[in-house]
CSV table of C-alpha atoms in Angstrom, one decimal:
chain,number,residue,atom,x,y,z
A,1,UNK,CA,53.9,141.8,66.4
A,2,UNK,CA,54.2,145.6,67.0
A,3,UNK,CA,57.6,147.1,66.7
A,4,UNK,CA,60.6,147.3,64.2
A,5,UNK,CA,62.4,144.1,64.5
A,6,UNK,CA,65.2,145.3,62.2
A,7,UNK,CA,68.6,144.2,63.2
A,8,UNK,CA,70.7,147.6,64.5
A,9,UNK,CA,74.3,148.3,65.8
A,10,UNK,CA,74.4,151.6,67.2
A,11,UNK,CA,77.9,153.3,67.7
A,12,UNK,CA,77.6,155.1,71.0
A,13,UNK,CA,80.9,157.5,70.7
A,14,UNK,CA,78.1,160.3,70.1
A,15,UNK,CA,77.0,159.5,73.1
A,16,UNK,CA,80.7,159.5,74.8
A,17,UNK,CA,81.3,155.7,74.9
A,18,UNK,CA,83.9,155.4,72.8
A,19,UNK,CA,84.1,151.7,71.4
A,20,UNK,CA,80.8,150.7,72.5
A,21,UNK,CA,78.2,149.3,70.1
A,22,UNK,CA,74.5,148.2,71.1
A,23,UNK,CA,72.5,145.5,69.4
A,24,UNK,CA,69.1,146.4,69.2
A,25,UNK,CA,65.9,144.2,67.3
A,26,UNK,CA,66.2,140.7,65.9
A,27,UNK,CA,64.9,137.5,66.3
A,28,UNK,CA,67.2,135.0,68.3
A,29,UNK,CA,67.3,132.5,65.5
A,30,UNK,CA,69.6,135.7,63.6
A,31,UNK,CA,71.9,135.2,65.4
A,32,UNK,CA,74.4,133.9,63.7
A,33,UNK,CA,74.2,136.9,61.2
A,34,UNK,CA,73.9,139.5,63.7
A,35,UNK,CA,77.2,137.8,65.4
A,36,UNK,CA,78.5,138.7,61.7
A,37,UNK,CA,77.7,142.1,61.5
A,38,UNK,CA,78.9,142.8,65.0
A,39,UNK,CA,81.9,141.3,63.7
A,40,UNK,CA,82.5,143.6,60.9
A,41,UNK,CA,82.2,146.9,63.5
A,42,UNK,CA,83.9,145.4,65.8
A,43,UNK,CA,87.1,144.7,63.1
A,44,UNK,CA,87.0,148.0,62.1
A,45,UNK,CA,87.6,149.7,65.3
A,46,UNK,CA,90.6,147.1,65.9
A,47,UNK,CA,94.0,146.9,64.5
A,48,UNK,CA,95.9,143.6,65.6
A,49,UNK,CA,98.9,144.8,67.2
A,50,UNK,CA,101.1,141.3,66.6
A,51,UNK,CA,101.8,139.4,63.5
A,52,UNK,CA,98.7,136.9,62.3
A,53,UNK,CA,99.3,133.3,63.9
A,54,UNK,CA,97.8,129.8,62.6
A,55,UNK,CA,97.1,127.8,65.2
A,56,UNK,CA,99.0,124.7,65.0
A,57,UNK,CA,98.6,121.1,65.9
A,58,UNK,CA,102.9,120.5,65.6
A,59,UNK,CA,105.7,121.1,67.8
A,60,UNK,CA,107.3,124.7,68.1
A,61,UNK,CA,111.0,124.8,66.6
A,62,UNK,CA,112.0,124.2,70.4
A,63,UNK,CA,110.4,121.0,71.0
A,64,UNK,CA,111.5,119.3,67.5
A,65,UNK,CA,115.0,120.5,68.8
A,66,UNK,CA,114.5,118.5,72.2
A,67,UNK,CA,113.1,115.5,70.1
A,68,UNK,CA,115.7,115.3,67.8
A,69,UNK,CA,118.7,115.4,70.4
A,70,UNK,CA,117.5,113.3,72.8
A,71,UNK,CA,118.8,109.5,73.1
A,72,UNK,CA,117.9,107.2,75.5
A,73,UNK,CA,121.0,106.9,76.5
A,74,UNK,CA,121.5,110.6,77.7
A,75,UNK,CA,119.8,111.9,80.3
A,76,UNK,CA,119.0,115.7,79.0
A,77,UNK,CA,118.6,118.6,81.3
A,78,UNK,CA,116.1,121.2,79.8
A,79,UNK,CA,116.6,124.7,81.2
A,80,UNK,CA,114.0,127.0,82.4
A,81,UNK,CA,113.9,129.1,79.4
A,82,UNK,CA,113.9,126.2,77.4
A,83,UNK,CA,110.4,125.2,79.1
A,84,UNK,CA,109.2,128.6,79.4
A,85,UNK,CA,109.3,128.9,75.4
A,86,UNK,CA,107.6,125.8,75.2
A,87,UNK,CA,104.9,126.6,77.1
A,88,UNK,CA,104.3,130.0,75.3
A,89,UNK,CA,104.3,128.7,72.4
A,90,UNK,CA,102.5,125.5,72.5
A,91,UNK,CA,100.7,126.4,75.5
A,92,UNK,CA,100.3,122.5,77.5
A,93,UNK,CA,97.3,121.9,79.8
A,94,UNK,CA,98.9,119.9,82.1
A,95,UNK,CA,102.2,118.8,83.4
A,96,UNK,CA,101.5,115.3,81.8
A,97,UNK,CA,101.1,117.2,78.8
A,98,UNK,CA,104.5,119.1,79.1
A,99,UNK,CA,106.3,116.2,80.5
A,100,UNK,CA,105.0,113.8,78.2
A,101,UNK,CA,104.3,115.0,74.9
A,102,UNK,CA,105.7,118.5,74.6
A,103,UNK,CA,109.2,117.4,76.3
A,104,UNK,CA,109.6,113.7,76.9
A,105,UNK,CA,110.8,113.8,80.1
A,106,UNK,CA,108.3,111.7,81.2
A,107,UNK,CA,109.5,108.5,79.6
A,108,UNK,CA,113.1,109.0,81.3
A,109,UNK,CA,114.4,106.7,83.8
A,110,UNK,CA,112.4,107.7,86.6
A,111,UNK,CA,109.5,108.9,84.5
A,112,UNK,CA,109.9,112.1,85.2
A,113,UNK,CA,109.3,112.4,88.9
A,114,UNK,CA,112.5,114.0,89.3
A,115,UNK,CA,111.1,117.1,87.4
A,116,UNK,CA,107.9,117.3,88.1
A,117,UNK,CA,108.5,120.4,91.0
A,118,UNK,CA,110.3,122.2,88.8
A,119,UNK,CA,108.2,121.9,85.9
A,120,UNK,CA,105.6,122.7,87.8
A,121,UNK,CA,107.0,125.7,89.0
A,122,UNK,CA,107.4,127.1,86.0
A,123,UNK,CA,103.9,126.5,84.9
A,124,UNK,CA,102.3,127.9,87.9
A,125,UNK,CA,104.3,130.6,87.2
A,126,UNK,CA,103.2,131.3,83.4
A,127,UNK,CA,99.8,129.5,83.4
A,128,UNK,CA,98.6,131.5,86.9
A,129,UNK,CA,98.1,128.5,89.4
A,130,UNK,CA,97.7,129.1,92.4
A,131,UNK,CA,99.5,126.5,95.0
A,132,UNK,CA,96.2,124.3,95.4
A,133,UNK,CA,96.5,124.1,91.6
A,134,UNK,CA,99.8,123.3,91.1
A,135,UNK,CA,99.7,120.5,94.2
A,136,UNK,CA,96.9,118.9,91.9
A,137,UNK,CA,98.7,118.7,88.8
A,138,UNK,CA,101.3,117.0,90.2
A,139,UNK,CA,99.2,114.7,91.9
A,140,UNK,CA,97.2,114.1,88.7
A,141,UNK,CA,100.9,113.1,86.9
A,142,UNK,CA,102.0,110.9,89.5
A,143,UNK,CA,98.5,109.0,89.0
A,144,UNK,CA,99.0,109.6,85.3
A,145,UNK,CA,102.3,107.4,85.8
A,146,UNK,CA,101.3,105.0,87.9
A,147,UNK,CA,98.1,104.3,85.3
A,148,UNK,CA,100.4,103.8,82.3
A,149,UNK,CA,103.6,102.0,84.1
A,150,UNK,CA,101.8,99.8,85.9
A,151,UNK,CA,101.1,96.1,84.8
A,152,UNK,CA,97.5,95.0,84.2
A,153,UNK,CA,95.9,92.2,85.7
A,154,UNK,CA,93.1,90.4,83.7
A,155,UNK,CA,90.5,88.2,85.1
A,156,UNK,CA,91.1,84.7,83.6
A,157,UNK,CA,95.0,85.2,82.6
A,158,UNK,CA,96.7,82.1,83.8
A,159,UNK,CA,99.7,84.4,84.3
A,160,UNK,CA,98.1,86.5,86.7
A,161,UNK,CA,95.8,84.1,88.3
């Protein structure tokens, strides 16, 4: 084949654009070294502005707060700011996930049904939903419910039959 087909990052500031590289030359199956390379330039022109964070699999300080004080025989009212932080910080994908797993209002007397607008709320608010969005994750909890609360009928069970 005709041509150069070394790998090149060109720094356009000479050229005005400041913070722009190109890519030129390279086969596609380099690309996992050219991603490298664009890598390195790339870090050198940016300085993280925030403290290095490890993404994390645990609960933030907040939740294993929650988790620790709660009883079943309290019913606890978690505050607005209390469920903003949690969802900065552990960043739920749903209202099941919030509800369930991050805060455990979920398993509460009325499974959480009582909350759900509220918590939803809040999440639109921080996660951008829009009102079609927010409708559908509280549908998809209420569904979410009534899957794991409700009893199951099997074929053949002489209970059931």
């Amino acid at each position: 084949p005709q041509g150069n087909r070394e790998v090149v990052v060109h720094d356009l500031a000479s050229e005005g654009l400041h913070n722009v590289l190109m890519l030129t030359g390279g086969p596609i199956m380099t690309y996992r070294l050219i991603a490298k390379q664009l890598l390195k330039e790339v870090s050198k022109r940016c300085v993280p502005t925030l403290a290095k964070q490890h993404p994390s699999s645990g609960s933030s300080e907040v939740t294993k707060l929650l988790r620790n004080s709660r009883s079943a025989s309290v019913e606890m009212n978690i505050s607005d700011e209390i469920l903003k932080k949690i969802i900065v910080e552990e960043q739920p994908v749903s209202l099941a996930d919030i509800l369930l797993r991050r805060t455990g209002i979920g398993w509460d007397i009325d499974q959480g049904k009582s909350a759900v607008p509220g918590v939803a709320t809040v999440m639109a608010e921080l996660c951008g939903w829009d009102e079609q969005r927010k409708e559908k994750e509280m549908q998809l909890f209420h569904q979410h419910i009534k899957e794991i609360y409700q009893v199951q009928k099997y074929w053949g069970d002489s209970v059931c039959d």
